[in-house]
């Protein structure tokens, strides 16, 4: 009997698609045909390392959350453990009311438990309001039924006032989600806080924002103390590493995954339709390269969709209609990154970055001072700064010309930090619909969508839109997607 090797098509060569391709190879073995379809001329998606004469720089994602041990273990298994580097211990600052202020400690994504330490950022009226919020003799509690969700901005504004949202919470959340707090759901973006509300409501306690934040902070403190206690008495207690990155750029990650997957990677090729067949699926492709132009169909036993939501949704229309509608309805924020290299760091503040309050007198929403944040970058350049523009509610800056964006990046950097040096090299990268928006109820909708896809043998879908844009989350979802398909077609 001749056994026909399986064919699996992976749509999208970002971290999600490449991780799925790698895992599919591990599960299906050398005989399987794995084809990765990528619309762009390069692999990596939102991971994009660019070369310059002094070494690699990131113009997409710049680090991953090192608390996610599963991601670090995955990178080590790929032989990339030696590549991982940690940032400096310098703080970031907030740009509020025209000047830099210390970023408050002891908040959960910028949401404080009380007014202490916020005097330089908030007005006395707001400080009073925060102080009273968790006092049951003065305040009414939050009406919360376990499982509820809320709009982050509206919730924090209702309890503490809009100053807290605009000056602290939106800048912090915006750094991850490219949206203000008013465009984000609590359960998808600050799940610890939603869980604390659930616990308080289930226990019949008075539910307040300050009380829930305190509960999460206390839990975090207990966890850290337990970790310190378990460290050897001889070892020096070390600072927890929150983020890590790759010394030679994320490029080493996406190239390694592509190579190890042994997949056939079709660049400049878009998946344009997906249909069921008697034996599996038919994937229609359209090539944008002149030599290979035209439409082609690949027959596949399994398919992993790993493209952005606005692509994945429509592709699912004929195979999982409910999922198609739900995933296709996920919005996304566009943004632009302007990377600037300088041959001097004189006058550049000793901080890792700046987060700008919503409504600040700047076009940029944040700066990463990459050469202060990352010692390996400081070895290559005297100074590197990344300016970020654009949010879900405002992509006007992303439409500007490169020259305009660069001029604004320099002007805003000078205004926020006083650093006025002229860059010796610059790069502008736009990310249209780059980060999905995690709205109220997002998790529940995704559960419905995944349940619909689960019913289709040999089909899986994952990506930044599923449960979070962070690289570790994309990797674990992509591995699960590959597991499902491999398990069903093997
Ligand atoms: C500016 C920026 C900074 C970020 N910073 C961080 C960070 O520091 N840390 C962190 O953890 N995360 C960060 N993120 C988020 C993270 O980079 C992304 O969520 C993640 O890389 C998404 O990976 P993905 O594979 O799911 O999607 P993508 O990277 O979007 O990959 C999807 C791929 O599908 C391709 N595609 C689209 N349509 C088709 C089609 N029809 N056919 C075939 N292919 C198609 C696309 O070209 C793309 O290559 C950042 C994101 C951005 C935009």
Short mmCIF file of N, CA, C and O in Angstrom, two decimals, residues 240-341:
data_model
loop_
_atom_site.label_atom_id
_atom_site.label_comp_id
_atom_site.label_asym_id
_atom_site.label_seq_id
_atom_site.Cartn_x
_atom_site.Cartn_y
_atom_site.Cartn_z
N UNK A 240 14.08 40.56 39.03
CA UNK A 240 13.32 39.76 38.07
C UNK A 240 13.42 40.36 36.67
O UNK A 240 13.31 41.58 36.51
N UNK A 241 13.67 39.52 35.69
CA UNK A 241 13.76 40.01 34.31
C UNK A 241 12.36 39.95 33.71
O UNK A 241 11.78 38.88 33.58
N UNK A 242 11.82 41.10 33.39
CA UNK A 242 10.46 41.14 32.87
C UNK A 242 10.45 40.91 31.36
O UNK A 242 9.59 40.21 30.83
N UNK A 243 11.41 41.54 30.66
CA UNK A 243 11.47 41.39 29.20
C UNK A 243 12.82 40.84 28.77
O UNK A 243 13.82 41.02 29.47
N UNK A 244 12.84 40.21 27.63
CA UNK A 244 14.10 39.79 27.01
C UNK A 244 13.97 39.99 25.52
O UNK A 244 12.86 40.10 24.98
N UNK A 245 15.12 40.03 24.86
CA UNK A 245 15.08 40.03 23.40
C UNK A 245 16.26 39.24 22.86
O UNK A 245 17.00 38.61 23.61
N UNK A 246 16.43 39.27 21.54
CA UNK A 246 17.48 38.49 20.88
C UNK A 246 18.62 39.43 20.49
O UNK A 246 18.39 40.44 19.83
N UNK A 247 19.83 39.07 20.91
CA UNK A 247 20.98 39.94 20.67
C UNK A 247 21.08 40.32 19.18
O UNK A 247 21.33 41.46 18.84
N UNK A 248 20.88 39.37 18.29
CA UNK A 248 21.01 39.66 16.87
C UNK A 248 19.65 39.91 16.21
O UNK A 248 19.51 39.80 14.99
N UNK A 249 18.67 40.21 17.02
CA UNK A 249 17.37 40.58 16.47
C UNK A 249 16.43 39.38 16.36
O UNK A 249 16.86 38.22 16.33
N UNK A 250 15.13 39.70 16.27
CA UNK A 250 14.13 38.63 16.12
C UNK A 250 14.34 37.83 14.83
O UNK A 250 13.81 36.73 14.68
N UNK A 251 15.13 38.40 13.94
CA UNK A 251 15.40 37.70 12.68
C UNK A 251 15.95 36.29 12.93
O UNK A 251 15.62 35.36 12.21
N UNK A 252 16.79 36.15 13.98
CA UNK A 252 17.36 34.81 14.23
C UNK A 252 16.24 33.82 14.60
O UNK A 252 16.32 32.65 14.28
N UNK A 253 15.22 34.33 15.24
CA UNK A 253 14.09 33.47 15.61
C UNK A 253 13.29 33.07 14.38
O UNK A 253 13.04 31.89 14.12
N UNK A 254 12.85 34.08 13.59
CA UNK A 254 11.97 33.70 12.48
C UNK A 254 12.72 32.93 11.40
O UNK A 254 12.16 32.05 10.77
N UNK A 255 14.00 33.22 11.22
CA UNK A 255 14.76 32.44 10.22
C UNK A 255 14.97 30.99 10.70
O UNK A 255 14.87 30.04 9.93
N UNK A 256 15.26 30.83 12.01
CA UNK A 256 15.46 29.48 12.54
C UNK A 256 14.18 28.66 12.40
O UNK A 256 14.21 27.49 11.98
N UNK A 257 13.05 29.25 12.77
CA UNK A 257 11.78 28.52 12.65
C UNK A 257 11.54 28.10 11.21
O UNK A 257 11.13 26.96 10.94
N UNK A 258 11.78 29.04 10.28
CA UNK A 258 11.54 28.73 8.86
C UNK A 258 12.44 27.58 8.42
O UNK A 258 11.97 26.62 7.79
N UNK A 259 13.72 27.65 8.78
CA UNK A 259 14.65 26.60 8.36
C UNK A 259 14.30 25.25 8.98
O UNK A 259 14.21 24.24 8.30
N UNK A 260 14.08 25.27 10.31
CA UNK A 260 13.81 24.01 11.01
C UNK A 260 12.50 23.36 10.57
O UNK A 260 12.32 22.16 10.69
N UNK A 261 11.57 24.18 10.11
CA UNK A 261 10.28 23.63 9.68
C UNK A 261 10.43 22.85 8.38
O UNK A 261 9.58 22.03 8.04
N UNK A 262 11.49 23.16 7.64
CA UNK A 262 11.66 22.51 6.33
C UNK A 262 10.48 22.78 5.41
O UNK A 262 10.20 22.00 4.50
N UNK A 263 9.77 23.88 5.65
CA UNK A 263 8.57 24.15 4.85
C UNK A 263 8.93 24.80 3.53
O UNK A 263 9.97 25.45 3.40
N UNK A 264 8.04 24.61 2.58
CA UNK A 264 8.15 25.30 1.30
C UNK A 264 7.52 26.67 1.56
O UNK A 264 6.35 26.72 1.93
N UNK A 265 8.28 27.74 1.45
CA UNK A 265 7.71 29.06 1.79
C UNK A 265 7.47 29.84 0.51
O UNK A 265 8.40 30.07 -0.27
N UNK A 266 6.22 30.19 0.29
CA UNK A 266 5.86 30.89 -0.95
C UNK A 266 5.66 32.36 -0.63
O UNK A 266 4.61 32.75 -0.11
N UNK A 267 6.66 33.18 -0.92
CA UNK A 267 6.55 34.62 -0.66
C UNK A 267 5.76 35.30 -1.78
O UNK A 267 5.53 34.71 -2.84
N UNK A 268 5.36 36.53 -1.54
CA UNK A 268 4.60 37.32 -2.52
C UNK A 268 3.37 36.57 -3.01
O UNK A 268 2.96 36.70 -4.16
N UNK A 269 2.79 35.77 -2.14
CA UNK A 269 1.64 34.94 -2.54
C UNK A 269 0.55 35.07 -1.47
O UNK A 269 0.82 34.89 -0.29
N UNK A 270 -0.66 35.39 -1.91
CA UNK A 270 -1.78 35.55 -0.96
C UNK A 270 -2.72 34.37 -1.05
O UNK A 270 -3.04 33.92 -2.15
N UNK A 271 -3.19 33.90 0.12
CA UNK A 271 -4.31 32.96 0.12
C UNK A 271 -5.56 33.80 -0.12
O UNK A 271 -5.78 34.79 0.57
N UNK A 272 -6.35 33.43 -1.13
CA UNK A 272 -7.53 34.25 -1.45
C UNK A 272 -8.84 33.53 -1.23
O UNK A 272 -9.90 34.15 -1.19
N UNK A 273 -8.81 32.19 -1.09
CA UNK A 273 -10.05 31.46 -0.80
C UNK A 273 -9.71 30.10 -0.21
O UNK A 273 -8.62 29.56 -0.44
N UNK A 274 -10.67 29.60 0.58
CA UNK A 274 -10.50 28.30 1.23
C UNK A 274 -11.82 27.55 1.12
O UNK A 274 -12.88 28.11 1.43
N UNK A 275 -11.76 26.31 0.62
CA UNK A 275 -12.99 25.53 0.46
C UNK A 275 -12.76 24.11 0.96
O UNK A 275 -11.63 23.62 0.97
N UNK A 276 -13.86 23.43 1.37
CA UNK A 276 -13.77 22.01 1.74
C UNK A 276 -13.78 21.18 0.47
O UNK A 276 -14.42 21.53 -0.53
N UNK A 277 -13.08 20.05 0.50
CA UNK A 277 -13.16 19.08 -0.60
C UNK A 277 -13.48 17.72 0.05
O UNK A 277 -13.55 17.63 1.27
N UNK A 278 -13.62 16.69 -0.78
CA UNK A 278 -13.94 15.37 -0.22
C UNK A 278 -12.84 14.88 0.71
O UNK A 278 -13.09 14.16 1.67
N UNK A 279 -11.60 15.27 0.42
CA UNK A 279 -10.48 14.74 1.20
C UNK A 279 -9.87 15.75 2.16
O UNK A 279 -9.02 15.41 2.97
N UNK A 280 -10.25 16.98 2.08
CA UNK A 280 -9.64 17.99 2.95
C UNK A 280 -10.03 19.40 2.53
O UNK A 280 -11.20 19.77 2.62
N UNK A 281 -9.06 20.13 2.00
CA UNK A 281 -9.30 21.54 1.66
C UNK A 281 -8.66 21.89 0.32
O UNK A 281 -7.68 21.27 -0.08
N UNK A 282 -9.23 22.93 -0.30
CA UNK A 282 -8.58 23.51 -1.48
C UNK A 282 -8.26 24.96 -1.11
O UNK A 282 -9.15 25.72 -0.71
N UNK A 283 -6.98 25.31 -1.22
CA UNK A 283 -6.57 26.67 -0.88
C UNK A 283 -6.21 27.38 -2.17
O UNK A 283 -5.32 26.94 -2.90
N UNK A 284 -6.90 28.48 -2.47
CA UNK A 284 -6.60 29.23 -3.71
C UNK A 284 -5.60 30.32 -3.40
O UNK A 284 -5.74 31.05 -2.41
N UNK A 285 -4.61 30.41 -4.26
CA UNK A 285 -3.51 31.36 -4.05
C UNK A 285 -3.41 32.33 -5.22
O UNK A 285 -3.70 31.97 -6.36
N UNK A 286 -2.93 33.52 -4.91
CA UNK A 286 -2.70 34.52 -5.96
C UNK A 286 -1.30 35.06 -5.75
O UNK A 286 -0.99 35.54 -4.65
N UNK A 287 -0.49 34.97 -6.79
CA UNK A 287 0.88 35.46 -6.64
C UNK A 287 0.97 36.89 -7.14
O UNK A 287 0.35 37.25 -8.13
N UNK A 288 1.76 37.69 -6.44
CA UNK A 288 1.90 39.08 -6.89
C UNK A 288 3.22 39.27 -7.64
O UNK A 288 3.52 40.35 -8.10
N UNK A 289 4.02 38.20 -7.75
CA UNK A 289 5.27 38.38 -8.47
C UNK A 289 4.99 38.25 -9.97
O UNK A 289 4.16 37.44 -10.38
N UNK A 290 5.70 39.05 -10.76
CA UNK A 290 5.40 39.10 -12.20
C UNK A 290 5.60 37.74 -12.87
O UNK A 290 4.81 37.32 -13.69
N UNK A 291 6.66 37.03 -12.43
CA UNK A 291 6.97 35.76 -13.11
C UNK A 291 5.94 34.67 -12.78
O UNK A 291 5.68 33.79 -13.58
N UNK A 292 5.36 34.76 -11.56
CA UNK A 292 4.45 33.67 -11.15
C UNK A 292 3.00 34.11 -11.05
O UNK A 292 2.19 33.45 -10.42
N UNK A 293 2.68 35.26 -11.66
CA UNK A 293 1.32 35.82 -11.53
C UNK A 293 0.23 34.80 -11.83
O UNK A 293 0.45 33.79 -12.49
N UNK A 294 -0.98 35.05 -11.35
CA UNK A 294 -2.10 34.14 -11.64
C UNK A 294 -2.59 33.43 -10.41
O UNK A 294 -2.06 33.60 -9.33
N UNK A 295 -3.67 32.62 -10.60
CA UNK A 295 -4.29 31.94 -9.48
C UNK A 295 -3.96 30.45 -9.56
O UNK A 295 -3.88 29.87 -10.64
N UNK A 296 -3.75 29.85 -8.40
CA UNK A 296 -3.37 28.42 -8.35
C UNK A 296 -4.11 27.82 -7.15
O UNK A 296 -4.44 28.54 -6.21
N UNK A 297 -4.34 26.54 -7.16
CA UNK A 297 -5.00 25.90 -6.00
C UNK A 297 -4.14 24.77 -5.47
O UNK A 297 -3.59 23.99 -6.25
N UNK A 298 -4.01 24.72 -4.15
CA UNK A 298 -3.29 23.59 -3.52
C UNK A 298 -4.31 22.75 -2.78
O UNK A 298 -5.12 23.29 -2.01
N UNK A 299 -4.27 21.45 -2.97
CA UNK A 299 -5.11 20.54 -2.18
C UNK A 299 -4.36 20.20 -0.91
O UNK A 299 -3.17 19.86 -0.97
N UNK A 300 -5.04 20.31 0.22
CA UNK A 300 -4.35 20.08 1.50
C UNK A 300 -5.19 19.19 2.40
O UNK A 300 -6.43 19.23 2.37
N UNK A 301 -4.50 18.39 3.22
CA UNK A 301 -5.20 17.58 4.23
C UNK A 301 -5.55 18.45 5.43
O UNK A 301 -6.53 18.22 6.13
N UNK A 302 -4.68 19.44 5.70
CA UNK A 302 -4.93 20.31 6.84
C UNK A 302 -4.55 21.75 6.51
O UNK A 302 -3.74 21.99 5.61
N UNK A 303 -5.16 22.68 7.22
CA UNK A 303 -4.87 24.10 7.01
C UNK A 303 -4.76 24.80 8.37
O UNK A 303 -5.61 24.61 9.24
N UNK A 304 -3.69 25.59 8.53
CA UNK A 304 -3.59 26.47 9.71
C UNK A 304 -3.63 27.90 9.20
O UNK A 304 -2.78 28.32 8.41
N UNK A 305 -4.64 28.65 9.65
CA UNK A 305 -4.70 30.06 9.29
C UNK A 305 -3.96 30.86 10.35
O UNK A 305 -4.27 30.75 11.53
N UNK A 306 -2.98 31.66 9.91
CA UNK A 306 -2.18 32.43 10.87
C UNK A 306 -1.96 33.85 10.32
O UNK A 306 -0.91 34.45 10.52
N UNK A 307 -2.96 34.34 9.63
CA UNK A 307 -2.91 35.70 9.06
C UNK A 307 -3.68 36.63 10.00
O UNK A 307 -4.38 36.18 10.91
N UNK A 308 -3.58 37.95 9.80
CA UNK A 308 -4.36 38.86 10.64
C UNK A 308 -5.87 38.60 10.55
O UNK A 308 -6.34 37.97 9.59
N UNK A 309 -6.61 39.10 11.54
CA UNK A 309 -8.04 38.80 11.63
C UNK A 309 -8.82 39.23 10.39
O UNK A 309 -9.71 38.50 9.94
N UNK A 310 -8.48 40.39 9.81
CA UNK A 310 -9.28 40.86 8.66
C UNK A 310 -9.05 39.99 7.43
O UNK A 310 -9.81 40.07 6.47
N UNK A 311 -8.01 39.15 7.46
CA UNK A 311 -7.77 38.19 6.36
C UNK A 311 -8.36 36.83 6.74
O UNK A 311 -9.03 36.18 5.94
N UNK A 312 -8.10 36.41 7.97
CA UNK A 312 -8.54 35.08 8.42
C UNK A 312 -10.08 34.98 8.40
O UNK A 312 -10.63 33.96 7.96
N UNK A 313 -10.74 36.04 8.86
CA UNK A 313 -12.22 36.02 8.91
C UNK A 313 -12.81 35.66 7.55
O UNK A 313 -13.47 34.61 7.40
N UNK A 314 -12.58 36.48 6.51
CA UNK A 314 -13.17 36.16 5.20
C UNK A 314 -12.74 34.80 4.65
O UNK A 314 -13.53 34.11 4.01
N UNK A 315 -11.49 34.39 4.91
CA UNK A 315 -11.04 33.09 4.38
C UNK A 315 -11.84 31.93 4.96
O UNK A 315 -11.99 30.88 4.34
N UNK A 316 -12.39 32.13 6.17
CA UNK A 316 -13.13 31.05 6.84
C UNK A 316 -14.59 30.96 6.39
O UNK A 316 -15.31 30.04 6.81
N UNK A 317 -15.02 31.90 5.55
CA UNK A 317 -16.46 32.03 5.25
C UNK A 317 -17.13 30.71 4.85
O UNK A 317 -18.23 30.41 5.30
N UNK A 318 -16.47 29.91 3.99
CA UNK A 318 -17.12 28.69 3.50
C UNK A 318 -16.84 27.46 4.34
O UNK A 318 -17.36 26.38 4.06
N UNK A 319 -15.97 27.58 5.35
CA UNK A 319 -15.62 26.39 6.14
C UNK A 319 -16.05 26.49 7.60
O UNK A 319 -16.25 25.47 8.26
N UNK A 320 -16.17 27.69 8.11
CA UNK A 320 -16.59 27.89 9.51
C UNK A 320 -17.25 29.27 9.58
O UNK A 320 -16.62 30.26 9.96
N UNK A 321 -18.52 29.32 9.20
CA UNK A 321 -19.19 30.61 8.97
C UNK A 321 -19.26 31.48 10.23
O UNK A 321 -19.04 32.70 10.16
N UNK A 322 -19.55 30.87 11.39
CA UNK A 322 -19.67 31.69 12.61
C UNK A 322 -18.32 32.29 12.99
O UNK A 322 -18.21 33.47 13.32
N UNK A 323 -17.29 31.44 12.91
CA UNK A 323 -15.94 31.93 13.23
C UNK A 323 -15.54 33.02 12.26
O UNK A 323 -14.90 34.02 12.64
N UNK A 324 -15.93 32.85 11.02
CA UNK A 324 -15.57 33.83 9.98
C UNK A 324 -16.10 35.21 10.37
O UNK A 324 -15.38 36.21 10.33
N UNK A 325 -17.37 35.23 10.78
CA UNK A 325 -17.99 36.51 11.12
C UNK A 325 -17.33 37.13 12.36
O UNK A 325 -17.04 38.32 12.40
N UNK A 326 -17.10 36.30 13.36
CA UNK A 326 -16.54 36.81 14.62
C UNK A 326 -15.10 37.31 14.42
O UNK A 326 -14.75 38.43 14.80
N UNK A 327 -14.28 36.49 13.79
CA UNK A 327 -12.86 36.86 13.65
C UNK A 327 -12.74 38.04 12.68
O UNK A 327 -11.97 38.98 12.93
N UNK A 328 -13.53 38.01 11.62
CA UNK A 328 -13.50 39.13 10.66
C UNK A 328 -13.93 40.45 11.29
O UNK A 328 -13.63 41.52 10.78
N UNK A 329 -14.62 40.36 12.43
CA UNK A 329 -15.10 41.59 13.09
C UNK A 329 -14.10 42.18 14.07
O UNK A 329 -14.39 43.21 14.69
N UNK A 330 -12.94 41.56 14.22
CA UNK A 330 -11.95 42.11 15.16
C UNK A 330 -11.26 43.30 14.50
O UNK A 330 -10.67 43.18 13.43
N UNK A 331 -11.35 44.46 15.15
CA UNK A 331 -10.70 45.67 14.63
C UNK A 331 -9.21 45.63 14.91
O UNK A 331 -8.74 44.79 15.67
N UNK A 332 -8.49 46.58 14.34
CA UNK A 332 -7.05 46.64 14.64
C UNK A 332 -6.58 48.09 14.55
O UNK A 332 -7.18 48.91 13.86
N UNK A 333 -5.50 48.36 15.26
CA UNK A 333 -4.92 49.71 15.29
C UNK A 333 -3.71 49.78 14.36
O UNK A 333 -2.92 48.83 14.30
N UNK A 334 -3.59 50.89 13.64
CA UNK A 334 -2.42 51.09 12.79
C UNK A 334 -1.41 51.96 13.52
O UNK A 334 -1.79 52.83 14.31
N UNK A 335 -0.14 51.72 13.25
CA UNK A 335 0.88 52.53 13.93
C UNK A 335 2.10 52.69 13.02
O UNK A 335 2.21 52.03 11.99
N UNK A 336 2.99 53.59 13.42
CA UNK A 336 4.24 53.78 12.68
C UNK A 336 5.38 53.88 13.67
O UNK A 336 5.22 54.43 14.76
N UNK A 337 6.51 53.31 13.28
CA UNK A 337 7.72 53.37 14.12
C UNK A 337 8.76 54.17 13.35
O UNK A 337 9.00 53.90 12.16
N UNK A 338 9.36 55.16 14.01
CA UNK A 338 10.47 55.90 13.40
C UNK A 338 11.70 55.60 14.24
O UNK A 338 11.76 55.94 15.43
N UNK A 339 12.67 54.89 13.65
CA UNK A 339 13.91 54.57 14.38
C UNK A 339 14.98 55.58 13.96
O UNK A 339 15.16 55.85 12.78
N UNK A 340 15.65 56.14 14.96
CA UNK A 340 16.67 57.17 14.69
C UNK A 340 17.98 56.78 15.38
O UNK A 340 17.98 56.49 16.58
N UNK A 341 19.08 56.78 14.64
CA UNK A 341 20.40 56.47 15.20
C UNK A 341 21.20 57.77 15.25
O UNK A 341 21.17 58.56 14.29
#
